[in-house]
CSV table of N, CA and C in Angstrom, one decimal:
chain,number,residue,atom,x,y,z
H,1,THR,N,0.9,0.8,-48.9
H,1,THR,CA,0.4,0.7,-50.3
H,1,THR,C,0.9,2.0,-51.2
H,2,THR,N,0.8,1.6,-52.5
H,2,THR,CA,1.1,2.5,-53.5
H,2,THR,C,0.0,3.4,-53.9
H,3,SER,N,-1.0,3.0,-53.3
H,3,SER,CA,-2.4,3.7,-54.0
H,3,SER,C,-2.9,5.0,-53.2
H,4,VAL,N,-2.6,5.8,-54.5
H,4,VAL,CA,-3.3,7.5,-53.9
H,4,VAL,C,-4.7,7.2,-53.3
H,5,PHE,N,-5.4,6.3,-53.9
H,5,PHE,CA,-6.8,6.5,-53.6
H,5,PHE,C,-6.9,5.7,-52.1
H,6,LEU,N,-6.1,4.7,-51.9
H,6,LEU,CA,-6.1,4.1,-50.6
H,6,LEU,C,-5.5,5.1,-49.3
H,7,ASN,N,-4.4,5.7,-49.9
H,7,ASN,CA,-4.0,6.7,-48.9
H,7,ASN,C,-4.6,7.8,-48.7
H,8,SER,N,-5.5,8.2,-49.6
H,8,SER,CA,-6.7,9.2,-49.3
H,8,SER,C,-7.7,9.2,-48.2
H,9,LEU,N,-7.7,7.8,-48.0
H,9,LEU,CA,-8.7,7.4,-47.1
H,9,LEU,C,-8.3,6.9,-45.5
H,10,TYR,N,-7.0,6.2,-45.7
H,10,TYR,CA,-6.5,5.6,-44.4
H,10,TYR,C,-5.1,6.1,-44.4
H,11,PRO,N,-4.4,6.2,-43.1
H,11,PRO,CA,-5.1,5.8,-41.7
H,11,PRO,C,-6.1,7.1,-41.4
H,12,GLY,N,-5.9,8.3,-42.1
H,12,GLY,CA,-6.8,9.1,-42.0
H,12,GLY,C,-6.2,10.1,-40.4
H,13,GLU,N,-5.1,10.5,-40.4
H,13,GLU,CA,-4.4,11.0,-39.3
H,13,GLU,C,-4.9,12.5,-39.1
H,14,GLU,N,-5.3,12.9,-37.8
H,14,GLU,CA,-5.9,14.0,-37.5
H,14,GLU,C,-5.0,14.8,-36.3
H,15,THR,N,-3.9,14.4,-36.3
H,15,THR,CA,-3.3,14.7,-35.2
H,15,THR,C,-2.9,16.5,-35.3
H,16,ASP,N,-2.7,16.8,-36.6
H,16,ASP,CA,-2.6,18.4,-36.9
H,16,ASP,C,-3.6,19.2,-36.2
H,17,ASP,N,-4.8,18.6,-36.3
H,17,ASP,CA,-6.2,19.3,-35.7
H,17,ASP,C,-6.2,19.4,-34.3
H,18,LEU,N,-5.4,18.6,-33.5
H,18,LEU,CA,-5.3,18.9,-32.1
H,18,LEU,C,-4.5,20.2,-31.5
H,19,ARG,N,-5.0,20.6,-30.5
H,19,ARG,CA,-4.1,21.6,-29.9
H,19,ARG,C,-3.0,21.0,-29.2
H,20,PRO,N,-1.9,21.9,-29.4
H,20,PRO,CA,-0.6,21.2,-28.7
H,20,PRO,C,-0.9,20.7,-27.0
H,21,ASP,N,-1.6,21.5,-26.4
H,21,ASP,CA,-2.0,21.4,-24.8
H,21,ASP,C,-2.7,19.8,-24.9
H,22,ILE,N,-3.6,19.6,-25.9
H,22,ILE,CA,-4.2,18.4,-25.9
H,22,ILE,C,-3.3,17.2,-26.2
H,23,VAL,N,-2.5,17.4,-27.2
H,23,VAL,CA,-1.5,16.2,-27.4
H,23,VAL,C,-0.5,15.9,-26.3
H,24,SER,N,-0.4,17.2,-25.4
H,24,SER,CA,0.6,16.9,-24.4
H,24,SER,C,0.0,16.3,-23.3
H,25,ILE,N,-1.3,16.5,-22.9
H,25,ILE,CA,-2.0,15.8,-22.0
H,25,ILE,C,-2.3,14.2,-22.4
H,26,LEU,N,-2.4,14.0,-23.7
H,26,LEU,CA,-2.5,12.7,-24.1
H,26,LEU,C,-1.4,11.9,-23.8
H,27,ARG,N,0.0,12.5,-24.1
H,27,ARG,CA,1.4,11.8,-23.9
H,27,ARG,C,1.6,11.7,-22.4
H,28,ARG,N,1.1,12.7,-21.7
H,28,ARG,CA,1.5,12.2,-20.2
H,28,ARG,C,0.5,11.0,-19.5
H,29,GLY,N,-0.6,11.1,-20.4
H,29,GLY,CA,-1.4,9.8,-20.0
H,29,GLY,C,-0.6,8.6,-20.6
H,30,GLY,N,0.4,8.7,-21.2
H,30,GLY,CA,0.6,7.1,-21.8
H,30,GLY,C,0.3,7.1,-23.3
H,31,HIS,N,-0.4,8.0,-23.8
H,31,HIS,CA,-1.1,7.7,-25.2
H,31,HIS,C,0.2,8.2,-26.2
H,32,LEU,N,-0.1,7.5,-27.3
H,32,LEU,CA,0.8,7.8,-28.5
H,32,LEU,C,0.8,9.5,-28.8
H,33,GLY,N,-0.4,9.9,-28.6
H,33,GLY,CA,-0.3,11.5,-28.9
H,33,GLY,C,-0.7,11.8,-30.4
H,34,ARG,N,-1.3,10.7,-30.9
H,34,ARG,CA,-1.7,10.8,-32.3
H,34,ARG,C,-3.3,10.3,-32.2
H,35,GLN,N,-4.1,11.1,-33.3
H,35,GLN,CA,-5.4,10.6,-33.5
H,35,GLN,C,-5.6,10.2,-35.0
H,36,PHE,N,-6.5,9.3,-35.3
H,36,PHE,CA,-6.8,8.9,-36.5
H,36,PHE,C,-8.4,9.0,-36.7
H,37,ASN,N,-8.9,9.5,-37.8
H,37,ASN,CA,-10.3,9.4,-37.9
H,37,ASN,C,-10.5,9.3,-39.6
H,38,PRO,N,-10.9,8.2,-40.1
H,38,PRO,CA,-11.0,8.2,-41.5
H,38,PRO,C,-12.4,8.6,-41.8
H,39,THR,N,-13.4,8.4,-40.9
H,39,THR,CA,-14.6,8.7,-41.3
H,39,THR,C,-14.8,9.8,-42.3
H,40,PRO,N,-14.3,11.0,-41.9
H,40,PRO,CA,-14.7,12.2,-42.8
H,40,PRO,C,-14.1,12.1,-44.1
H,41,ARG,N,-13.4,11.1,-44.3
H,41,ARG,CA,-13.1,10.9,-45.7
H,41,ARG,C,-13.8,10.2,-46.4
H,42,ARG,N,-14.3,9.2,-45.8
H,42,ARG,CA,-15.7,8.4,-46.4
H,42,ARG,C,-16.7,9.1,-46.8
H,43,SER,N,-17.4,9.8,-45.5
H,43,SER,CA,-18.7,10.8,-46.0
H,43,SER,C,-18.5,12.0,-46.7
H,44,LEU,N,-17.2,12.6,-46.9
H,44,LEU,CA,-16.8,13.9,-47.5
H,44,LEU,C,-16.0,13.6,-48.8
H,45,ALA,N,-16.3,12.6,-49.7
H,45,ALA,CA,-15.7,12.1,-50.6
H,45,ALA,C,-15.2,13.4,-51.5
H,46,GLY,N,-15.9,14.4,-51.8
H,46,GLY,CA,-15.8,15.7,-52.6
H,46,GLY,C,-14.7,16.5,-51.9
H,47,ALA,N,-14.4,16.5,-50.6
H,47,ALA,CA,-13.4,17.2,-50.0
H,47,ALA,C,-12.1,16.4,-49.9
H,48,ARG,N,-12.0,15.3,-50.0
H,48,ARG,CA,-11.1,14.2,-50.0
H,48,ARG,C,-9.7,14.7,-50.5
H,49,PRO,N,-9.6,15.3,-51.6
H,49,PRO,CA,-8.6,15.7,-52.3
H,49,PRO,C,-7.8,16.8,-51.3
H,50,PHE,N,-8.6,17.6,-50.8
H,50,PHE,CA,-8.1,18.6,-49.9
H,50,PHE,C,-7.6,18.2,-48.4
H,51,MET,N,-7.9,17.0,-48.0
H,51,MET,CA,-7.7,16.6,-46.7
H,51,MET,C,-6.2,16.1,-46.7
H,52,PRO,N,-5.6,16.5,-45.4
H,52,PRO,CA,-4.2,15.9,-45.5
H,52,PRO,C,-4.1,14.3,-45.6
H,53,ARG,N,-3.1,13.6,-46.2
H,53,ARG,CA,-2.8,12.7,-46.2
H,53,ARG,C,-1.3,12.2,-46.4
H,54,TRP,N,-1.1,10.9,-46.0
H,54,TRP,CA,0.2,10.7,-46.3
H,54,TRP,C,0.9,10.3,-47.6
H,55,LYS,N,1.9,10.9,-47.8
H,55,LYS,CA,2.4,10.9,-49.2
H,55,LYS,C,4.1,10.4,-49.3
H,56,PRO,N,4.5,9.4,-50.2
H,56,PRO,CA,6.0,9.2,-50.2
H,56,PRO,C,6.8,10.5,-49.8
H,57,GLY,N,7.8,10.4,-48.9
H,57,GLY,CA,8.5,11.5,-48.5
H,57,GLY,C,8.3,12.4,-47.4
H,58,ASP,N,6.7,11.8,-46.7
H,58,ASP,CA,6.4,12.5,-45.8
H,58,ASP,C,6.9,11.8,-44.3
H,59,GLY,N,7.9,11.1,-44.5
H,59,GLY,CA,8.2,10.4,-43.3
H,59,GLY,C,7.7,8.7,-43.2
H,60,PRO,N,8.0,8.1,-42.2
H,60,PRO,CA,7.9,6.8,-42.3
H,60,PRO,C,6.0,6.6,-42.1
H,61,PHE,N,6.0,5.6,-43.0
H,61,PHE,CA,4.3,5.3,-43.2
H,61,PHE,C,3.8,4.7,-41.8
H,62,VAL,N,2.5,5.2,-41.3
H,62,VAL,CA,2.1,4.7,-40.0
H,62,VAL,C,1.4,3.3,-40.4
H,63,ARG,N,1.7,2.3,-39.8
H,63,ARG,CA,0.8,1.0,-40.0
H,63,ARG,C,-0.3,1.3,-39.2
H,64,TYR,N,-1.4,0.5,-39.7
H,64,TYR,CA,-2.8,0.6,-39.0
H,64,TYR,C,-3.5,-0.5,-39.1
H,65,THR,N,-4.7,-0.7,-38.4
H,65,THR,CA,-5.4,-1.9,-38.5
H,65,THR,C,-6.6,-1.8,-39.0
H,66,LEU,N,-7.4,-2.6,-40.0
H,66,LEU,CA,-8.6,-2.4,-40.5
H,66,LEU,C,-9.4,-3.6,-40.4
H,67,PRO,N,-10.4,-3.8,-40.1
H,67,PRO,CA,-11.1,-4.9,-39.8
H,67,PRO,C,-11.2,-5.5,-41.4
H,68,ALA,N,-11.3,-7.0,-41.3
H,68,ALA,CA,-11.2,-7.5,-42.5
H,68,ALA,C,-12.3,-7.2,-43.8
H,69,LEU,N,-13.5,-6.9,-43.3
H,69,LEU,CA,-14.7,-6.5,-44.2
H,69,LEU,C,-14.2,-5.0,-44.9
H,70,GLU,N,-13.5,-4.2,-43.9
H,70,GLU,CA,-13.3,-2.9,-44.8
H,70,GLU,C,-12.1,-3.2,-45.5
H,71,LEU,N,-11.1,-4.0,-45.1
H,71,LEU,CA,-10.0,-4.3,-46.0
H,71,LEU,C,-10.4,-4.7,-47.4
H,72,ARG,N,-11.3,-5.8,-47.4
H,72,ARG,CA,-12.0,-6.2,-48.6
H,72,ARG,C,-12.6,-5.0,-49.5
H,73,ARG,N,-13.5,-4.3,-48.7
H,73,ARG,CA,-14.2,-3.1,-49.4
H,73,ARG,C,-13.2,-2.1,-50.1
H,74,ILE,N,-12.3,-1.8,-49.5
H,74,ILE,CA,-11.5,-1.0,-49.9
H,74,ILE,C,-10.6,-1.4,-51.0
H,75,ILE,N,-10.0,-2.4,-51.1
H,75,ILE,CA,-9.5,-3.3,-52.1
H,75,ILE,C,-10.4,-3.2,-53.6
H,76,HIS,N,-11.6,-3.5,-53.2
H,76,HIS,CA,-12.5,-3.4,-54.1
H,76,HIS,C,-12.4,-2.4,-54.8
H,77,GLU,N,-12.8,-1.2,-54.1
H,77,GLU,CA,-12.9,0.2,-54.6
H,77,GLU,C,-11.5,0.5,-55.4
H,78,ALA,N,-10.3,0.2,-54.7
H,78,ALA,CA,-9.4,0.8,-55.5
H,78,ALA,C,-9.2,-0.1,-56.9
H,79,ARG,N,-9.4,-1.2,-56.7
H,79,ARG,CA,-9.6,-2.0,-58.1
H,79,ARG,C,-10.3,-1.4,-59.1
H,80,ALA,N,-11.5,-1.0,-58.7
H,80,ALA,CA,-12.5,-0.2,-59.6
H,80,ALA,C,-12.4,1.1,-60.2
H,81,SER,N,-11.2,1.6,-59.3
H,81,SER,CA,-10.8,3.0,-59.7
H,81,SER,C,-9.7,2.9,-60.9
H,82,GLY,N,-9.1,1.6,-61.1
H,82,GLY,CA,-8.5,1.4,-62.3
H,82,GLY,C,-7.0,1.9,-61.9
H,83,GLU,N,-6.7,2.1,-60.9
H,83,GLU,CA,-5.1,2.4,-60.6
H,83,GLU,C,-4.4,1.4,-60.3
H,84,ALA,N,-3.0,1.1,-60.7
H,84,ALA,CA,-2.4,0.2,-60.5
H,84,ALA,C,-1.7,0.4,-59.1
H,85,PHE,N,-1.7,-0.6,-58.3
H,85,PHE,CA,-1.1,-0.2,-56.7
H,85,PHE,C,-0.6,-1.7,-56.2
H,86,SER,N,0.0,-1.5,-55.3
H,86,SER,CA,0.6,-2.4,-54.7
H,86,SER,C,0.2,-2.3,-53.0
H,87,LEU,N,0.0,-3.4,-52.4
H,87,LEU,CA,-0.4,-3.2,-51.1
H,87,LEU,C,0.4,-4.4,-50.0
H,88,GLU,N,0.8,-3.9,-48.9
H,88,GLU,CA,1.6,-4.7,-48.1
H,88,GLU,C,0.7,-5.0,-46.8
H,89,TYR,N,0.5,-6.3,-46.7
H,89,TYR,CA,-0.5,-6.8,-45.8
H,89,TYR,C,0.3,-7.6,-44.8
H,90,VAL,N,0.3,-7.1,-43.3
H,90,VAL,CA,1.1,-8.1,-42.6
H,90,VAL,C,0.2,-8.4,-41.3
């Protein structure tokens, strides 16, 4: 999506907060080594502008899955913000 609002919420990557040894353990176990948690972005809206988020130029966008109910909710919220945006849904 091109929405700053939506990208500030999802996917909520928290990998940079993990210690390198934890990432290493995850990878050795066959895990991707990346962690995502959008919950703080939902509950701490005032701090959202200061939380890391993906922006164009940060490398490839990470595709993620949302339940249909959450997708409808965030699209409604993005529209209500008045921001013009596009969204690719596959």
